[in-house]
Short mmCIF file of C-alpha atoms and ligand atoms in Angstrom, two decimals:
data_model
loop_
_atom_site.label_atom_id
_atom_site.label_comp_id
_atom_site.label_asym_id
_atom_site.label_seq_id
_atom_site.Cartn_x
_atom_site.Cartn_y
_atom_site.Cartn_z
CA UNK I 1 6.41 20.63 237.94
CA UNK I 2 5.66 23.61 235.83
CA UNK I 3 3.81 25.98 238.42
CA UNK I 4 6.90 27.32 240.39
CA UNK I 5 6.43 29.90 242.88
CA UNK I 6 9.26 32.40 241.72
CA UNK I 7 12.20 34.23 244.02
CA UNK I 8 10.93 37.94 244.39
CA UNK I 9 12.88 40.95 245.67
CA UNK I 10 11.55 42.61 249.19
CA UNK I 11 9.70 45.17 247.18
CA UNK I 12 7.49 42.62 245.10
CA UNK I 13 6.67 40.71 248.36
CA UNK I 14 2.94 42.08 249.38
CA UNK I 15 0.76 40.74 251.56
CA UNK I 16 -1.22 40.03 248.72
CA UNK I 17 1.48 38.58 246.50
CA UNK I 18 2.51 36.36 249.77
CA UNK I 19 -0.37 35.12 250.21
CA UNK I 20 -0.71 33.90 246.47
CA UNK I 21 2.47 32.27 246.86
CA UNK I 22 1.44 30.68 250.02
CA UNK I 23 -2.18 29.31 248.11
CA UNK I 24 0.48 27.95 245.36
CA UNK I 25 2.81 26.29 247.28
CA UNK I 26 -0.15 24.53 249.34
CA UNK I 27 -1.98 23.65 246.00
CA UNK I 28 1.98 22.75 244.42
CA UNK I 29 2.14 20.29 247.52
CA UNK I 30 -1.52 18.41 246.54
CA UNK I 31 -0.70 17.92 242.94
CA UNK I 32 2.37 16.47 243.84
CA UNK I 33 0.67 13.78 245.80
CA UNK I 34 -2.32 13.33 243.45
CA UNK I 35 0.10 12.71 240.48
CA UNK I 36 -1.18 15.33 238.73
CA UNK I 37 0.17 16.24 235.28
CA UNK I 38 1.52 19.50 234.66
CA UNK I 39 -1.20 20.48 232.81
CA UNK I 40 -4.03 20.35 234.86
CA UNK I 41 -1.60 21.41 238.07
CA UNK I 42 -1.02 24.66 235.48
CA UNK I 43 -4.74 25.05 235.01
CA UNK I 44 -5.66 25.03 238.58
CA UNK I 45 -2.82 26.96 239.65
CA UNK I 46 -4.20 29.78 237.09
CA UNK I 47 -7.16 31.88 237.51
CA UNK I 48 -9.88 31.12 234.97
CA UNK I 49 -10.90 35.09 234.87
CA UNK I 50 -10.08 37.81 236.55
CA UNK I 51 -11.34 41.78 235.94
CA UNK I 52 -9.59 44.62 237.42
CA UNK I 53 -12.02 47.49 237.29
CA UNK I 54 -11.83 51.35 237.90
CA UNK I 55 -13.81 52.82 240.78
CA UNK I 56 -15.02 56.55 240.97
CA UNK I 57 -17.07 57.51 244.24
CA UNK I 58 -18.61 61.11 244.96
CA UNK I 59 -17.36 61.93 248.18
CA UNK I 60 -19.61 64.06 250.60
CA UNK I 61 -17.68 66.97 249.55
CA UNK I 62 -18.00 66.94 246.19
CA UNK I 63 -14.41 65.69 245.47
CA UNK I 64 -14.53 62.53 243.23
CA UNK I 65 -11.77 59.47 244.41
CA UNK I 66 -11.44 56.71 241.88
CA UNK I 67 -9.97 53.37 244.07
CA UNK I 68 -9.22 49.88 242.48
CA UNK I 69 -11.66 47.33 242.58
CA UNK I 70 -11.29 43.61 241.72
CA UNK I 71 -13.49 40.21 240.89
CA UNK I 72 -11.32 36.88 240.26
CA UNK I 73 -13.10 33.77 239.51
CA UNK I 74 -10.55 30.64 240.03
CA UNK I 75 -12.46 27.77 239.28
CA UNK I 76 -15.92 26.75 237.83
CA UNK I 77 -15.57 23.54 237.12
CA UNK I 78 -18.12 22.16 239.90
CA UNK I 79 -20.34 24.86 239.82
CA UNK I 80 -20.90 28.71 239.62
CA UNK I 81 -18.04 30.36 241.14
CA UNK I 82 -18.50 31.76 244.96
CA UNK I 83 -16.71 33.96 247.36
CA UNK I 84 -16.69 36.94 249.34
CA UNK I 85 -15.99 40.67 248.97
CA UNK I 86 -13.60 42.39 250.81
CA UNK I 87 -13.40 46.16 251.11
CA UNK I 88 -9.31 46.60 252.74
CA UNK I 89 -6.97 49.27 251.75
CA UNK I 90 -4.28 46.76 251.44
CA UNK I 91 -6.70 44.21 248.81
CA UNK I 92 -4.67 44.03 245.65
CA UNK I 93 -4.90 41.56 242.71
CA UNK I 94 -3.09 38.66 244.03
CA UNK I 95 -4.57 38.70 247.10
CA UNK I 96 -8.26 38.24 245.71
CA UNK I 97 -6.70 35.75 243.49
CA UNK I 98 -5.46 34.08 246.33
CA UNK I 99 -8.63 33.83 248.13
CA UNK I 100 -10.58 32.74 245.13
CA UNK I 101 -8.21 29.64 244.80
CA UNK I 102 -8.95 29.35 248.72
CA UNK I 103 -12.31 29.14 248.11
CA UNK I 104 -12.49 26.10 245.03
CA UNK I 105 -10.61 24.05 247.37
CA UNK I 106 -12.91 24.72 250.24
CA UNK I 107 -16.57 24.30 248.29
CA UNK I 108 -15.42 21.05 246.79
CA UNK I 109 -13.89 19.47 250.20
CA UNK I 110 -17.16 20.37 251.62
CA UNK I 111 -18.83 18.89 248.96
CA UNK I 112 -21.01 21.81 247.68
CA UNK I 113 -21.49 22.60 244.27
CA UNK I 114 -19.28 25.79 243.44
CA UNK I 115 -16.37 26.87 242.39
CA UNK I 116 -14.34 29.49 244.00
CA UNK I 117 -14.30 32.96 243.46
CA UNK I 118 -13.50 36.31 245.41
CA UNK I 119 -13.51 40.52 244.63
CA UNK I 120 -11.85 43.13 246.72
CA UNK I 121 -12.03 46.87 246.68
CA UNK I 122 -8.71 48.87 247.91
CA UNK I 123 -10.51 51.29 250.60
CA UNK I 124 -10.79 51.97 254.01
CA UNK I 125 -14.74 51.50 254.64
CA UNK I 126 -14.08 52.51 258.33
CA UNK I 127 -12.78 56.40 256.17
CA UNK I 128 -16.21 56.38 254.44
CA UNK I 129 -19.62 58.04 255.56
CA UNK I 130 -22.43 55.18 255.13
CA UNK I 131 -23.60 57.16 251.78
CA UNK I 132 -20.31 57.07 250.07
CA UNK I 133 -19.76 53.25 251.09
CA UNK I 134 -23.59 53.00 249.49
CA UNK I 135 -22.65 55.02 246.53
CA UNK I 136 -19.31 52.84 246.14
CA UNK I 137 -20.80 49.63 246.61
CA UNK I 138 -23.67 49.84 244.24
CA UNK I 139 -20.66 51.85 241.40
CA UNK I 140 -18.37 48.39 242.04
CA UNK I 141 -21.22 46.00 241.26
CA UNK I 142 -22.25 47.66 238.45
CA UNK I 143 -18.33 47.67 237.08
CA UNK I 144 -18.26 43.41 237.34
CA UNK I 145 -22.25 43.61 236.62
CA UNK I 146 -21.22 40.95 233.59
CA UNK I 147 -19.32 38.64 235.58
CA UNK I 148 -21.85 37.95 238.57
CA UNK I 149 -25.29 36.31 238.71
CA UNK I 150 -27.58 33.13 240.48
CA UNK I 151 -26.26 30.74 238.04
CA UNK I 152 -22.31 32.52 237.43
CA UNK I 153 -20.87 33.78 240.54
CA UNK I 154 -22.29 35.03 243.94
CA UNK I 155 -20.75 37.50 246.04
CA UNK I 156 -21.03 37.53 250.01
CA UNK I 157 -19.29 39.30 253.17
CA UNK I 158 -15.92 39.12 253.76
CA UNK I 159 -13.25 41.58 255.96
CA UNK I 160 -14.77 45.10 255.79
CA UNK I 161 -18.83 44.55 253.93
CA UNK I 162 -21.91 42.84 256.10
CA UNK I 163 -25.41 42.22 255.47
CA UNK I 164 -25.35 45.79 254.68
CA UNK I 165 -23.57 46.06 251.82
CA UNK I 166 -24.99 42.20 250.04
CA UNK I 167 -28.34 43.97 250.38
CA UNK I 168 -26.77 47.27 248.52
CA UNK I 169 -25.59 44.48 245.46
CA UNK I 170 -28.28 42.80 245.76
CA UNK I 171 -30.64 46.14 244.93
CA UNK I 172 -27.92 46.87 242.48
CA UNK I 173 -28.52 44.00 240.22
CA UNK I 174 -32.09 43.82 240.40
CA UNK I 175 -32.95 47.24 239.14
CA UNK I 176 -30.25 45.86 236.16
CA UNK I 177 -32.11 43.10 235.91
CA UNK I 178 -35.74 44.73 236.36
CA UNK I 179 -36.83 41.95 239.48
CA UNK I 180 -35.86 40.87 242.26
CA UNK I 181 -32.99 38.33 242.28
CA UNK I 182 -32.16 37.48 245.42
CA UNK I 183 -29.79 34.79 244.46
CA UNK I 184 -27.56 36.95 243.64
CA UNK I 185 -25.46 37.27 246.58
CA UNK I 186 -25.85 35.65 250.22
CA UNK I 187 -25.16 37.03 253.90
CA UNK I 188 -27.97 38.82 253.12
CA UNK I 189 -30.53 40.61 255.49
CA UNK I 190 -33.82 37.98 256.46
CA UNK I 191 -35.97 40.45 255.12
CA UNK I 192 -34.34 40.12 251.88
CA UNK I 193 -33.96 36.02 251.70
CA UNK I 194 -31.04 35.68 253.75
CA UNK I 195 -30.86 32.60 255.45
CA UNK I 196 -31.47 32.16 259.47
CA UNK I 197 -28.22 31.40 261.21
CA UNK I 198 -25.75 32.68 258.35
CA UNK I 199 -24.57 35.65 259.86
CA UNK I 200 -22.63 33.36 262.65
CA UNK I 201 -22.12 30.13 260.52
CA UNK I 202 -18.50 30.79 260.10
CA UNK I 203 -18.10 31.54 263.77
CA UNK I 204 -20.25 28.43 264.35
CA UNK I 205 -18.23 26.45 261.95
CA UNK I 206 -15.30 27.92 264.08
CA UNK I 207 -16.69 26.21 267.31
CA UNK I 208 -17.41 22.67 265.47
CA UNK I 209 -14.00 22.31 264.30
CA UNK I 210 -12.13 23.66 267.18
CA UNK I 211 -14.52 20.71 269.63
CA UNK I 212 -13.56 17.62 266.98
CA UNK I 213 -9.91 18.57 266.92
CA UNK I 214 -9.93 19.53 270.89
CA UNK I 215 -11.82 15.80 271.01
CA UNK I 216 -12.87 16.14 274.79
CA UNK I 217 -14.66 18.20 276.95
CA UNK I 218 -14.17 22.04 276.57
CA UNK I 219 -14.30 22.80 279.95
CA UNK I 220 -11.15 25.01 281.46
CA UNK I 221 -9.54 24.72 277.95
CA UNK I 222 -8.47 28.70 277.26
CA UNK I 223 -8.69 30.19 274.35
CA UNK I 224 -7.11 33.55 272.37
CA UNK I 225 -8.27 34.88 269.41
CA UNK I 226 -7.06 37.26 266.73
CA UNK I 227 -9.18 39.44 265.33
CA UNK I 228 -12.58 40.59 266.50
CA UNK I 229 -15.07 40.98 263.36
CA UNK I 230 -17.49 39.23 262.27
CA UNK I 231 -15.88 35.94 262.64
CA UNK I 232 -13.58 36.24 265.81
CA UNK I 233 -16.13 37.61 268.08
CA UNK I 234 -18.93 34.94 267.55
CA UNK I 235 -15.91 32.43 267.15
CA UNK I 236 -14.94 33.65 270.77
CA UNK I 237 -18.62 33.95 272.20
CA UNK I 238 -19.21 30.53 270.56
CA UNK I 239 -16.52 28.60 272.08
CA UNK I 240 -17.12 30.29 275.57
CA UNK I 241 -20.44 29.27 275.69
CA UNK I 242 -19.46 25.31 274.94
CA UNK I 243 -17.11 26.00 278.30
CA UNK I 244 -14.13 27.24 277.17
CA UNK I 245 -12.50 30.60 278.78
CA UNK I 246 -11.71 32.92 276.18
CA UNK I 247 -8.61 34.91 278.17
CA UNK I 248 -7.18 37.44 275.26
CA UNK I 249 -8.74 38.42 272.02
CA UNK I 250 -7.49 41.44 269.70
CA UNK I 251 -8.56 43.64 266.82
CA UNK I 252 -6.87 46.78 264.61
CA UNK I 253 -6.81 48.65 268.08
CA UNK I 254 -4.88 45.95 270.14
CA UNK I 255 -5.24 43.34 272.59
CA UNK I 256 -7.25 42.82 275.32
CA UNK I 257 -6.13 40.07 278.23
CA UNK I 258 -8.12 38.63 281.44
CA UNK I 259 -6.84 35.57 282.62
CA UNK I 260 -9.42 34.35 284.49
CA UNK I 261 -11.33 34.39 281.46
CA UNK I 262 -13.46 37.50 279.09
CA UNK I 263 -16.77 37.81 279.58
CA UNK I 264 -17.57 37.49 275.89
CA UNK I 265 -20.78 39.22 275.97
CA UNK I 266 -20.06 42.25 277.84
CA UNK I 267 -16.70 42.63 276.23
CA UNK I 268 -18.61 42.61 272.66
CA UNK I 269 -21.63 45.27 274.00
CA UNK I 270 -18.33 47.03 274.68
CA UNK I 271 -17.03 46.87 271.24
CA UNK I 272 -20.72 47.24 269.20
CA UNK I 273 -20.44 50.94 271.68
CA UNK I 274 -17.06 51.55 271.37
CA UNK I 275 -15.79 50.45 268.14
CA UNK I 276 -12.82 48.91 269.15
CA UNK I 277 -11.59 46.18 272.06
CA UNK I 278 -8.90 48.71 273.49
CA UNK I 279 -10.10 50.44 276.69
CA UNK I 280 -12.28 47.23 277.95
CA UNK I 281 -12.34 47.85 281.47
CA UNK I 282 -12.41 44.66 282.76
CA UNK I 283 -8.88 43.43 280.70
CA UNK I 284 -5.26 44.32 280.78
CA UNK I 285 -4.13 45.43 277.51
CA UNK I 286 -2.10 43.13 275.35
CA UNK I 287 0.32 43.80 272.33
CA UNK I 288 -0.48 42.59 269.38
CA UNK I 289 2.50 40.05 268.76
CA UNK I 290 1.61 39.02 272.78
CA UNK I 291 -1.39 36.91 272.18
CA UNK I 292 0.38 35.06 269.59
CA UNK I 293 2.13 33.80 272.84
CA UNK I 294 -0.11 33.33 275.31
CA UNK I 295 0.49 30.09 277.46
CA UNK I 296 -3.16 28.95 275.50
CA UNK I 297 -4.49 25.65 274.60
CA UNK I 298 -6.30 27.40 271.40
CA UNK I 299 -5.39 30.05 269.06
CA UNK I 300 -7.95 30.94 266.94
CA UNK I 301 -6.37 33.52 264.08
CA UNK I 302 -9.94 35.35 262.40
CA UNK I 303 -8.09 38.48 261.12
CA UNK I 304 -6.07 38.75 257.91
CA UNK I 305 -3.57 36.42 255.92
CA UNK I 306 -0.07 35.94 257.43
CA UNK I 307 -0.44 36.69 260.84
CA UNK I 308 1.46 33.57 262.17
CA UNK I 309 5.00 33.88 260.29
CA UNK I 310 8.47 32.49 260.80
CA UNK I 311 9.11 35.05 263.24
CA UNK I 312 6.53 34.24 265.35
CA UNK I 313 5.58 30.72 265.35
CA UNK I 314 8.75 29.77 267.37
CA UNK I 315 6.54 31.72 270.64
CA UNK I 316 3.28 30.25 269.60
CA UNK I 317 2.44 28.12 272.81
CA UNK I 318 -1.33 26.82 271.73
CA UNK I 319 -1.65 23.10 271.16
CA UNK I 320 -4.09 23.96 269.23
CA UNK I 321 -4.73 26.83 266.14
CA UNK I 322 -7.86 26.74 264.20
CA UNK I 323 -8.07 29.14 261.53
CA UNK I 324 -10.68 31.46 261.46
CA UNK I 325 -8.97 33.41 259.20
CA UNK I 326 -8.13 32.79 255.09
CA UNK I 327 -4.15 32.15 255.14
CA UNK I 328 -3.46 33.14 258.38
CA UNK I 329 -0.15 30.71 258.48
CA UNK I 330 2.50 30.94 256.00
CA UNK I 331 4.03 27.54 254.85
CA UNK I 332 6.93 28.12 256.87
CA UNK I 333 5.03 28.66 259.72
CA UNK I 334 2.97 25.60 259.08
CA UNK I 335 6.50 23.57 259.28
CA UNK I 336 7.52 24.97 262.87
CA UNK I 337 4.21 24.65 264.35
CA UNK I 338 4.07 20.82 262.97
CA UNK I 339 7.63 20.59 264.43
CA UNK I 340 6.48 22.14 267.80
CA UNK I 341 3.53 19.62 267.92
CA UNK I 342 1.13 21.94 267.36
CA UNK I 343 -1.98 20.78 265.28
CA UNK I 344 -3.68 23.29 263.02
CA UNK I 345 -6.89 22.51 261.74
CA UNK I 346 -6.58 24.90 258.42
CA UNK I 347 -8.81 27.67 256.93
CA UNK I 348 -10.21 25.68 253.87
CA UNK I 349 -12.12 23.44 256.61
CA UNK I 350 -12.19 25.60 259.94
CA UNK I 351 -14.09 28.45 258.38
CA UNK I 352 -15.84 26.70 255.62
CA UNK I 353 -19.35 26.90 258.15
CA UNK I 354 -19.76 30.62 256.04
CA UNK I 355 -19.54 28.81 252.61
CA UNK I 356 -21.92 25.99 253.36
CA UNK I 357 -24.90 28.14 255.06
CA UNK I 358 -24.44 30.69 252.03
CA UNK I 359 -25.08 27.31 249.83
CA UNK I 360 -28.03 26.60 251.60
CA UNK I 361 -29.36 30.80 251.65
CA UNK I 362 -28.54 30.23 247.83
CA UNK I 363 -30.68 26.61 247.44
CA UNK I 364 -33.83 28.20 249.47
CA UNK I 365 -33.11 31.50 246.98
CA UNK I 366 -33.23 29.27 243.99
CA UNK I 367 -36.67 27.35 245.27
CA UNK I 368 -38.56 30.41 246.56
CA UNK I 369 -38.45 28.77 250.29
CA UNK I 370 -37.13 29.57 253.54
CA UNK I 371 -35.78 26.64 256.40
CA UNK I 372 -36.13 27.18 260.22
CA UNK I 373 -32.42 27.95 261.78
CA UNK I 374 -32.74 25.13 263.49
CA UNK I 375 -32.58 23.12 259.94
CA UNK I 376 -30.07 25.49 259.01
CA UNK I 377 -28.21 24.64 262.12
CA UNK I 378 -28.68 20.92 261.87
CA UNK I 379 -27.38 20.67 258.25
CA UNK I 380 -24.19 22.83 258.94
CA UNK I 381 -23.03 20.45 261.56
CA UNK I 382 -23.52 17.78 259.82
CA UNK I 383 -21.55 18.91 256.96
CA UNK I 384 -18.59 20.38 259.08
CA UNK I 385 -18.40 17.66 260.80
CA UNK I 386 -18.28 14.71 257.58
CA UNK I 387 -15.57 17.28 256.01
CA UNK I 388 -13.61 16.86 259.59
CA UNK I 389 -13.87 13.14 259.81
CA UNK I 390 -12.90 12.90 255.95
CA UNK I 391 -9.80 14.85 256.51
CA UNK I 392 -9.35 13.64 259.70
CA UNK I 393 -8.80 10.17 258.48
CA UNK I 394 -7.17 10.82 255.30
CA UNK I 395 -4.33 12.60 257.60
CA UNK I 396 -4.05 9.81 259.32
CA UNK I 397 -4.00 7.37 256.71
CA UNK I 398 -1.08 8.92 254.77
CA UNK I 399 0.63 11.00 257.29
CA UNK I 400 -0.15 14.21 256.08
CA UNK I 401 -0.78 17.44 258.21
CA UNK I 402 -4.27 18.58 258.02
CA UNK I 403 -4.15 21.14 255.69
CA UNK I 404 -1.98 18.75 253.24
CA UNK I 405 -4.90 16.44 253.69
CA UNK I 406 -7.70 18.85 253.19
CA UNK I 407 -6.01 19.89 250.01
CA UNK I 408 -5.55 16.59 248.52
CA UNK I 409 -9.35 15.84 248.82
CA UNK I 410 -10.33 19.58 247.69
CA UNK I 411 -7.57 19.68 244.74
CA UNK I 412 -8.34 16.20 244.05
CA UNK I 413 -11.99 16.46 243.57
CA UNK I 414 -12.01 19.62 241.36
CA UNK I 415 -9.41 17.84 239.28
CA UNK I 416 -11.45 14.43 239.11
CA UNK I 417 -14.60 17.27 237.64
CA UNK I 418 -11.68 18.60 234.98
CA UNK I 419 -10.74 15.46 233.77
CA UNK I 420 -14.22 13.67 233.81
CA UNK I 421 -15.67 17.21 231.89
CA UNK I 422 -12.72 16.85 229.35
CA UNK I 423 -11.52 19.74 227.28
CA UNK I 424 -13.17 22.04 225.19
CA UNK I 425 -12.70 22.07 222.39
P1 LIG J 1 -14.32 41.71 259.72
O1 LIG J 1 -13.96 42.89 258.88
O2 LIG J 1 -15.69 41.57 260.23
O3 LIG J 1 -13.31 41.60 260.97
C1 LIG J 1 -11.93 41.64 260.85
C2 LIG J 1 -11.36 41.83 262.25
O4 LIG J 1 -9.95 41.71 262.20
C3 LIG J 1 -11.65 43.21 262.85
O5 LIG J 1 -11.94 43.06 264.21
C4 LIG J 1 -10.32 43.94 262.68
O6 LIG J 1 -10.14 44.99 263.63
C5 LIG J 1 -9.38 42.79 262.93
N1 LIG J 1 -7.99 43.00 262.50
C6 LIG J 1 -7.54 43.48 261.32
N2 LIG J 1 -6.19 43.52 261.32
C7 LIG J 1 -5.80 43.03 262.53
C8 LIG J 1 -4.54 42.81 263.15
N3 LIG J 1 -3.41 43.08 262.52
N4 LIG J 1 -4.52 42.31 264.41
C9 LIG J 1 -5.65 42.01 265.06
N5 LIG J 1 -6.88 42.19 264.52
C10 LIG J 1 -6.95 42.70 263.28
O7 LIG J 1 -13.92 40.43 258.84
P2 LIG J 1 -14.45 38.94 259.01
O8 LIG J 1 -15.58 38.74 258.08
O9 LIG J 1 -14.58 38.61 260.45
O10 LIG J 1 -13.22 38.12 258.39
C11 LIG J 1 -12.09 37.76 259.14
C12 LIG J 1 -11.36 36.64 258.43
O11 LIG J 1 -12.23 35.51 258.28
C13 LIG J 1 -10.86 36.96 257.01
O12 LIG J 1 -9.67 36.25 256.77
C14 LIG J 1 -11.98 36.41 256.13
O13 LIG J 1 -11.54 36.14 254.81
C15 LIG J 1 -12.29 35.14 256.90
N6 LIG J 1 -13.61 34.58 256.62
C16 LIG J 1 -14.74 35.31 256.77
C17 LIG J 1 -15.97 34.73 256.52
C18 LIG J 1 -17.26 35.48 256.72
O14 LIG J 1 -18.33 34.85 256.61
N7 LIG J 1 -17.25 36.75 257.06
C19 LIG J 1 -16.04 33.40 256.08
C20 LIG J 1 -14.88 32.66 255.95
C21 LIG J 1 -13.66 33.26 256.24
#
């Protein structure tokens, strides 16, 4: 095999560079089992461009910070490239690059037609008056201006940037363009051509996959989640309204605990108010490493990559982890959970519900036209829930863990568009 994932000392070992290695060893273990030739494993294992860009932003007082900004497209074999943007101080090259390979597995196992792509800023948006995140929004977009487009690449939200900040890009590059493109990005404001029901299609996507792998009633089964953004919280408001009792979710502050169960709604009027889960009145305070192990049937990771590690996956008690999250389980984590019994139903098809409303924002976009969210809705399940069955039974088939299987079909199929597309020249 010619993609190796090298040794590195301590000090080369980022989050970002971990979680590269992580996305390679995952994509290492599909092309093993497809057969592929070292080529094409090469080729997929390599990001097909990547631009690094410079970012200056005029801070209120006058002072001018320049921070590192990033857009890596992985694949585009299937169709223009797609992904998120994150705005993180700790983003970094290989992290983005990471994600984007994350996300041309996920678009072709759900059977949409894009490739993968992601871009990153390293800042602290939560440090940044709403002007200055304006002003460094709109500077970013108009650094990888070249790269994006409808019919190229299409940003959306990720950790840090909302409907906000697609609406800022999506101004940016139609004053470039002189008319309105709204195609341009998705997660997008209504007013603007977002789609009904994206902001919580990830969450709902979430819920779906979490029921199928639970496969009986919700009722009683408790639930923890990490991380309480745009993801966790609907993920956790989601599941308790199918029945389940959320008892402990967490966020940058800490961890929040109620055994009897959170009341989901309050507990998120507390955080819109608040800004943070810590000092919710009606939970004990949790660390952060205790949720991880909770006596839980669920554990629902929707925070950053590598949260579930050697270290602690020995103490994780859930049956059950669905991953909200991109890369929230290292590969050696993956091994002790498996060992421990514990299924995890993996990021490329637990949180793919974002990718495959943003398709269909994107589709109505491209036609002028605008669905009900109940057609929205209806669509999403039944896409989550063909890409669970498919994975489901290819698992079962060949004895693979679900994230093996999940890559197989999502490796597989962009390789099957590589070799049927041949090589130019
Ligand atoms: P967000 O910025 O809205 O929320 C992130 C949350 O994680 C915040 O509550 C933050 O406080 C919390 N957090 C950060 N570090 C933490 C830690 N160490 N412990 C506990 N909590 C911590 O981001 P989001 O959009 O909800 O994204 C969360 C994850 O879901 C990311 O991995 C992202 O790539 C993935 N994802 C997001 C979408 C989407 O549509 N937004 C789609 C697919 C996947």
């Amino acid at each position: 095999m010619s993609v190796m994932v090298p040794s590195r000392t301590p000090a080369q070992i980022t989050p970002g560079r971990q979680a590269l290695d992580s996305a390679l060893y995952q994509l290492g273990q599909a092309a093993e089992h497809l057969g592929l030739d070292d080529g094409l494993h090469t080729m997929l294992a390599t990001p097909r461009r990547s631009l690094t860009v410079s970012v200056p932003v005029r801070r209120e007082d006058g002072r001018m910070d320049v921070v590192q900004g990033y857009r890596v497209q992985h694949n585009v074999s299937r169709g223009p490239a797609k992904g998120g943007i994150r705005f993180h101080p700790g983003t970094d090259i290989h992290e983005v690059t990471a994600l984007a390979m994350w996300m041309t597995w996920k678009c072709a196992l759900v059977g949409i037609p894009y490739g993968g792509a992601k871009g990153g800023v390293a800042v602290d948006p939560t440090a940044l008056t709403t002007r200055e995140l304006e002003r460094l929004t709109r500077r970013y977009v108009n650094e990888i201006l070249p790269m994006i487009g409808p019919e190229k690449d299409i940003p959306a939200p990720d950790v840090g940037t909302d409907e906000q900040t697609m609406a800022w890009i999506m101004d940016t590059y139609s004053v470039n363009a002189g008319y309105a493109v709204p195609g341009v990005v998705t997660g997008k404001p209504a007013t603007l051509g977002g789609s009904l029901g994206r902001s919580g299609a990830t969450s709902r996507g979430v819920q779906i996959a979490a029921l199928s792998a639970l496969g009986h009633a919700p009722d009683g089964v408790t639930v923890a989640v990490q991380g309480f953004g745009k993801v966790g919280a609907l993920a956790a408001q989601y599941l308790a309204d199918a029945g389940c009792r959320v008892v402990a979710v967490s966020d940058v502050s800490g961890a929040v605990h109620a055994p009897g169960g959170l009341d989901i709604a309050d507990l998120r009027a507390w955080v819109a108010e608040s800004g943070q889960v810590l000092g919710y009145r009606h939970a004990d305070a949790l660390g952060h490493d205790e949720l991880f192990e909770l006596d839980v049937d669920v554990l629902v990771p929707a925070a950053l990559e590598g949260a579930i590690t050697e270290t602690n996956a020995p103490r994780v008690r859930a049956r059950l982890v669905v991953e909200g999250a991109n890369g929230p389980t290292t590969p050696e984590a993956d091994e002790i959970l498996a060992a421990n019994g514990t299924v995890v139903v993996p990021d490329i098809l637990a949180n793919a519900g974002g990718v495959i409303v943003s398709y269909l924002e994107w589709v109505q976009n491209m036609q002028a036209y605008s669905w009900s969210e109940g057609e929205v809705g209806r669509r999403l399940h039944e896409l989550m829930q063909s890409a669970y069955g498919e994975v489901k039974s290819l698992a079962a088939e060949r004895a693979l863990s679900l994230r093996q299987a999940a890559h197989v079909i999502g490796v597989g199929r962009v390789a099957e568009a590589h070799q049927m597309r041949g090589l130019y020249p």
